[in-house]
CSV table of C-alpha atoms and ligand atoms in Angstrom, one decimal:
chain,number,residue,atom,x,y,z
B,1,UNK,CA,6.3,-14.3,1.0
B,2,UNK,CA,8.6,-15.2,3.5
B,3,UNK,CA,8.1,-14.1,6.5
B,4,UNK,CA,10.3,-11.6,9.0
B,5,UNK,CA,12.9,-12.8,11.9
B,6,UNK,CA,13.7,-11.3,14.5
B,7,UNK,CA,17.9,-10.8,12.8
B,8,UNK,CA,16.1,-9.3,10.4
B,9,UNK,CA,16.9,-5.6,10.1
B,10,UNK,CA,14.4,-3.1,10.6
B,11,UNK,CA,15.7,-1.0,7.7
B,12,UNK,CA,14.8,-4.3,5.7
B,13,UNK,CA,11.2,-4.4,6.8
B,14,UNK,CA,10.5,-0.9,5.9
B,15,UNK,CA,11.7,-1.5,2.6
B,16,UNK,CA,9.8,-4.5,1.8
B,17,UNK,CA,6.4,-2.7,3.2
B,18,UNK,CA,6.7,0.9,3.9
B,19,UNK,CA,3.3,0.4,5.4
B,20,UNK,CA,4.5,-1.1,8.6
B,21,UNK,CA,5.5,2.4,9.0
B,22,UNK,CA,2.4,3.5,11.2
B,23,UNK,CA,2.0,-0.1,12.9
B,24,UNK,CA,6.2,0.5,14.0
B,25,UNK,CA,4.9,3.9,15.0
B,26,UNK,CA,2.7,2.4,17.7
B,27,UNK,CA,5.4,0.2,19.2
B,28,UNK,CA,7.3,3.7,20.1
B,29,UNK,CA,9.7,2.7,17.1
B,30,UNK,CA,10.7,5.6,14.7
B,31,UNK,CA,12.8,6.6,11.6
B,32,UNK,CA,16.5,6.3,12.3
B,33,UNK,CA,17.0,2.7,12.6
B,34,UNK,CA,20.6,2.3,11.4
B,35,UNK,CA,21.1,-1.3,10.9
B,36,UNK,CA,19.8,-2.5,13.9
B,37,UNK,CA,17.9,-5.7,14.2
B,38,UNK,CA,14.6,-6.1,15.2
B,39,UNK,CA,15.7,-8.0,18.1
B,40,UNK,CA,18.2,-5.3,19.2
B,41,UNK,CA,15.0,-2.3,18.5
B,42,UNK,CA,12.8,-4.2,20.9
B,43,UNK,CA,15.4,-4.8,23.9
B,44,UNK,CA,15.9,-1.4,23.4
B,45,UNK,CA,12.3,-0.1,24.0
B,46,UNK,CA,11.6,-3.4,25.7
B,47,UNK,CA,9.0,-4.5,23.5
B,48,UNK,CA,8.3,-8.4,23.5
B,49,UNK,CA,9.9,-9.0,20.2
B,50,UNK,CA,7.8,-12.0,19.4
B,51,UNK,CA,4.3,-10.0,19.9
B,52,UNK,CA,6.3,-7.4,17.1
B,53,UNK,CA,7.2,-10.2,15.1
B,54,UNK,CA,3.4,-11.6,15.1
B,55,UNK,CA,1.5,-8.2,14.4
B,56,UNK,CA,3.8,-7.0,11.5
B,57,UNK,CA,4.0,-10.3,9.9
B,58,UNK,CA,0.2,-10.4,10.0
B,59,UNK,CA,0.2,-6.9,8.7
B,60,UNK,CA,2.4,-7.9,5.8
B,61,UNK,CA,1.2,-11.2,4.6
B,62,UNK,CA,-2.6,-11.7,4.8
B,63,UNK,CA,-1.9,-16.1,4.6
B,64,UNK,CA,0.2,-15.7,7.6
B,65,UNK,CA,-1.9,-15.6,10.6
B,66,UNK,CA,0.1,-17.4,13.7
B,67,UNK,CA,-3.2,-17.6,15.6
B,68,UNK,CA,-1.6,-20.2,17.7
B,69,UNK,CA,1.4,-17.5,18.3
B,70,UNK,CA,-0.5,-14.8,18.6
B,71,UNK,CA,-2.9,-16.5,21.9
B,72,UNK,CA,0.1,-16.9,23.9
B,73,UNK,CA,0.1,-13.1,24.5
B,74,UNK,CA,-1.7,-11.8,27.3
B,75,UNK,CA,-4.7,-9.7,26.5
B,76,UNK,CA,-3.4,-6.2,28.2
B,77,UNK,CA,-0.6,-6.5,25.6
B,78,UNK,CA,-3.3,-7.1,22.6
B,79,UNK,CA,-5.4,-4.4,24.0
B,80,UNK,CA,-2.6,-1.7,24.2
B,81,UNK,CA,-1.8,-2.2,20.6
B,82,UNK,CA,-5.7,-2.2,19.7
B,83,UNK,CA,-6.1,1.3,21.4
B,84,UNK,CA,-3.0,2.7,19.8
B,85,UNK,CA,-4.5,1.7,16.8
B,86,UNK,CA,-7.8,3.6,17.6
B,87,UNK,CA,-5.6,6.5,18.8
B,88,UNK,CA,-4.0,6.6,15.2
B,89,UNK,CA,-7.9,6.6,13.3
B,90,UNK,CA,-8.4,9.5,15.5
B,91,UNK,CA,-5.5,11.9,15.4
B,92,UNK,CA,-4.5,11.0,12.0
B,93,UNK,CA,-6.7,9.0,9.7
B,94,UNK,CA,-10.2,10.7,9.9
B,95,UNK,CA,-8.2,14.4,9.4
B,96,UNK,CA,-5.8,13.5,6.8
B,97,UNK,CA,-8.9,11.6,4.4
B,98,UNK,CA,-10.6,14.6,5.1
B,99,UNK,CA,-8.3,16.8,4.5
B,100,UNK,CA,-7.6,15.3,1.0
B,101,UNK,CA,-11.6,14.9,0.4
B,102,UNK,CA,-12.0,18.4,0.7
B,103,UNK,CA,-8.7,19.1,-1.8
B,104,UNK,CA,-10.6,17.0,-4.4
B,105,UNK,CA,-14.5,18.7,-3.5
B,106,UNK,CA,-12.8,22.1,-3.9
B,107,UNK,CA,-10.8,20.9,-7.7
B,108,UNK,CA,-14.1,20.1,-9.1
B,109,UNK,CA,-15.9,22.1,-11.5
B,110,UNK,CA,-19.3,22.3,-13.0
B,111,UNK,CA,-21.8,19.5,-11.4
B,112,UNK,CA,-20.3,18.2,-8.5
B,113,UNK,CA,-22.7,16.4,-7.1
B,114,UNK,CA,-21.5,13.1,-7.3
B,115,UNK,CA,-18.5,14.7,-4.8
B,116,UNK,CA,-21.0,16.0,-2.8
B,117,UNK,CA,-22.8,12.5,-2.1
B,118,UNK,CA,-19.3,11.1,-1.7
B,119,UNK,CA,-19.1,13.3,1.1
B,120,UNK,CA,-21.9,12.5,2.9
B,121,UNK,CA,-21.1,8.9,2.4
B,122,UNK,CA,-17.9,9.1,4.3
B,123,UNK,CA,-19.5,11.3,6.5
B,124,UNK,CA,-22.1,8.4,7.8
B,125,UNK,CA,-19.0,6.3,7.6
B,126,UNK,CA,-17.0,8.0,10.0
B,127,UNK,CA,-20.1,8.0,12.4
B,128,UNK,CA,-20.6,4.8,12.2
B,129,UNK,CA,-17.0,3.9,12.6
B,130,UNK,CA,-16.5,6.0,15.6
B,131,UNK,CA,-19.5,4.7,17.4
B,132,UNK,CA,-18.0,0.8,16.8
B,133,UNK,CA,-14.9,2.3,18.2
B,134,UNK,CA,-15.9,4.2,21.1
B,135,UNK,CA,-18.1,0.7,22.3
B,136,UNK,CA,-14.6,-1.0,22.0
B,137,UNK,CA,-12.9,1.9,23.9
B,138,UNK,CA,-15.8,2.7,26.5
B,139,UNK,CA,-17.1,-0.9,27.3
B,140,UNK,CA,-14.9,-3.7,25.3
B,141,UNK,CA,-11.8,-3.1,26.6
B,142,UNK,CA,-12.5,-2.0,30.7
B,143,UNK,CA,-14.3,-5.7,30.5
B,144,UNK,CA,-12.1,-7.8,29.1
B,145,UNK,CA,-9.2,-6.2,31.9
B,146,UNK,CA,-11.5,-6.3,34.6
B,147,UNK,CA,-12.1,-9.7,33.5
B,148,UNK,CA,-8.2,-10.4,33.0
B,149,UNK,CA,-7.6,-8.6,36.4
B,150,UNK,CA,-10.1,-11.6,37.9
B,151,UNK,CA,-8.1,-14.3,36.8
B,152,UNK,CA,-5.2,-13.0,38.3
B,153,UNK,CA,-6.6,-12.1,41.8
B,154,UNK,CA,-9.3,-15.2,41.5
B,155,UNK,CA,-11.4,-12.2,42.1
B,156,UNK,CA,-15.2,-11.4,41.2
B,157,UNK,CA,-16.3,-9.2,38.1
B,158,UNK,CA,-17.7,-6.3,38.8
B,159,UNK,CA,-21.4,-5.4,39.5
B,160,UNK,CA,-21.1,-3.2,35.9
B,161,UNK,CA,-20.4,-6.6,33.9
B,162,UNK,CA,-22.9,-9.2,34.7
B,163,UNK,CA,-24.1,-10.5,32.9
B,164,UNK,CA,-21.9,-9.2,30.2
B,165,UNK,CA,-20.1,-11.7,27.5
B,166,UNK,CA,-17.7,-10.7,24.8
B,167,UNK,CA,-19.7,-12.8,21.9
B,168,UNK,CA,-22.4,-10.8,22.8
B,169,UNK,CA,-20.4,-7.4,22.9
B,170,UNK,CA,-18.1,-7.2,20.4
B,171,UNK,CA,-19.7,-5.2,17.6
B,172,UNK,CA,-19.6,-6.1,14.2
B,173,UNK,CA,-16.7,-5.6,11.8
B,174,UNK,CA,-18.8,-7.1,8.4
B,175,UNK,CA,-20.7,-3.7,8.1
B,176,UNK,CA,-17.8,-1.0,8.8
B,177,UNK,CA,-15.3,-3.1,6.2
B,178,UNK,CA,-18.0,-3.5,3.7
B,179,UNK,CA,-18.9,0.1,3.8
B,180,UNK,CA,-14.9,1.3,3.1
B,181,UNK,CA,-14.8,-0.9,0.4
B,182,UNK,CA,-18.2,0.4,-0.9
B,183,UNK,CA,-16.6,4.0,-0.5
B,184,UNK,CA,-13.7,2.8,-2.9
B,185,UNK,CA,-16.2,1.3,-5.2
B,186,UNK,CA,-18.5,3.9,-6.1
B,187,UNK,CA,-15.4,6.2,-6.7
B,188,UNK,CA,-13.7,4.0,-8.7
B,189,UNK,CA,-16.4,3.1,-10.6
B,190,UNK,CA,-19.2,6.3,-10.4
B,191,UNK,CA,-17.0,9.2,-10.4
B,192,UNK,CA,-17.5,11.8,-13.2
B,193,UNK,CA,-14.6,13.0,-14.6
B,194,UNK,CA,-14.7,16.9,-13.1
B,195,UNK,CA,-12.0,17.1,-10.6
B,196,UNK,CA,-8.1,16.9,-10.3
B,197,UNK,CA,-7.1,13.5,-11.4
B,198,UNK,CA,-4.2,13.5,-9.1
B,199,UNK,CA,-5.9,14.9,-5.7
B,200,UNK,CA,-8.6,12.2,-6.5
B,201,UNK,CA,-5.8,9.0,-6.3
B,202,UNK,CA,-4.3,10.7,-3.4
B,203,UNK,CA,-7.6,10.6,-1.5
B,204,UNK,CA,-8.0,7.4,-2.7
B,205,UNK,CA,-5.0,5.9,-2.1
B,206,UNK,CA,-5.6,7.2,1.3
B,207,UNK,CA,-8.9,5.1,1.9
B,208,UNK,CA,-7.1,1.7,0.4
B,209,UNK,CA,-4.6,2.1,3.0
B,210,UNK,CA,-7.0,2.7,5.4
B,211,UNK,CA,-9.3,-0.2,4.4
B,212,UNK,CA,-6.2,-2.5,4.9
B,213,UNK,CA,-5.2,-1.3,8.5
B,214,UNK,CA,-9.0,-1.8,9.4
B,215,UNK,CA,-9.4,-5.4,8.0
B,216,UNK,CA,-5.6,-6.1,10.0
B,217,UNK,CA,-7.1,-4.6,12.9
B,218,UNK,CA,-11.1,-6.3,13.2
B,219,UNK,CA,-8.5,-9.9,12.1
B,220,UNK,CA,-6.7,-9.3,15.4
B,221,UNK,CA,-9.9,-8.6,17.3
B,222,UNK,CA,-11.8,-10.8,15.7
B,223,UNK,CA,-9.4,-14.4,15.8
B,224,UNK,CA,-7.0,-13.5,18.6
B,225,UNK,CA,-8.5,-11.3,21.1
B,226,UNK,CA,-12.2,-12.6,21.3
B,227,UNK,CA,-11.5,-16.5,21.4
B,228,UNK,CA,-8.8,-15.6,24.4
B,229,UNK,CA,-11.6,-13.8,26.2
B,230,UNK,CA,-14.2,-16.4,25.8
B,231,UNK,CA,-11.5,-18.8,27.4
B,232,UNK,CA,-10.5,-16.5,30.2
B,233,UNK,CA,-15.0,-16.3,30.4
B,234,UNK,CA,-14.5,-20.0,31.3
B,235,UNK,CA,-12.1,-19.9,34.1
B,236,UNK,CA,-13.6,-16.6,35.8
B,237,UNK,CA,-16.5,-16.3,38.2
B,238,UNK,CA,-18.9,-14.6,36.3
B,239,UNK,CA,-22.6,-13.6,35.6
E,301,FE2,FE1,-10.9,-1.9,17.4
E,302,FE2,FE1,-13.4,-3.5,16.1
């Protein structure tokens, strides 16, 4: 596929993958586009059109990765993105799969207890998701600005962070995108046939799309943000 330019209109992205929808969301970009380019959106809401360009070509084709692209940006820019992306797990995500869970729990009849383990399943999910979030949010992130804010000033980390390394820090992504995809699977595969077939693919449709922004989202973390940090590690006083 190719990939998107910044003439390109924005209409013509949406309609090539609605599910840039969200990710345009977090740039402060909404419905309404006209035929504005993508360049014109981004002077408009003064967004560094290249960083746009990078994130929702990754988004959109999984062989396109402009790693080389994507370390030029600085890592405040990255992390603004990352924690919008958090934001919209939070406020949206977790209550709409839930909210479609419970429309399928409550269309079942007879034995459901094959719904009922489901549950519980996404309920251990959701824990552990939160907790790999909340170490991003709460520790991740203040370290790798303090860090940032170092290089800048040719300051000295803080007494809170020595001794404190990203490779160390980052927690895993293997074990929260396995366990989405094992959520998938044991529907797709386990399920017995005593609930509403079509509240079922609409929670499940729900959980592929969220699967996909995850796996986008630990990509970005995991190839762009951490090698830039362990190269600003090298240049800043630390430890
Ligand atoms: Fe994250
Ligand atoms: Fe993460």
């Amino acid at each position: 596929m190719d990939h998107f330019k910044a003439d390109d209109k924005v209409a013509k992205l949406i309609h090539a993958n609605h599910y840039l929808l969200p990710v345009i969301n977090r740039f402060g970009i909404r419905l309404g586009f006209k035929d504005k380019t993508v360049a014109q959106v981004c002077t408009e809401k003064n967004i560094d059109s290249n960083f746009f360009l990078a994130i929702i070509n990754t988004y959109t084709n999984e062989d396109y990765f402009p790693e080389q692209d994507l370390l030029k940006f600085s890592p405040e820019l990255l992390i603004d993105y990352l924690r919008k992306t958090h934001r919209y797990y939070f406020e949206y995500f977790f209550p709409e799969v839930e909210h479609r869970l419970n429309k399928v729990l409550n269309s079942c009849q007879g034995n459901c207890g094959d719904l009922q383990l489901i549950n519980t399943f996404y309920q251990k999910y959701k824990v552990e998701l939160t907790k790999h979030l909340e170490e991003e949010e709460n520790r991740v992130f203040p370290y790798i600005l303090a860090l940032t804010g170092c290089l800048r000033t040719g300051g000295q980390m803080p007494e809170q962070f020595s001794n404190y390394y990203i490779q160390s820090r980052e927690p895993e992504h293997t074990m929260v995108d396995q366990k989405i995809y094992d959520l998938k699977n044991i529907l797709i595969k386990y399920l017995e046939a005593n609930y509403d077939d079509n509240l079922c693919n609409t929670f499940l449709f729900a959980i592929f799309q969220f699967e996909r922004d995850l796996v986008d989202h630990a990509r970005i973390e995991d190839k762009i943000l951490v090698p830039k940090v362990v190269e600003i590690e090298k240049m800043v006083r630390h430890g």
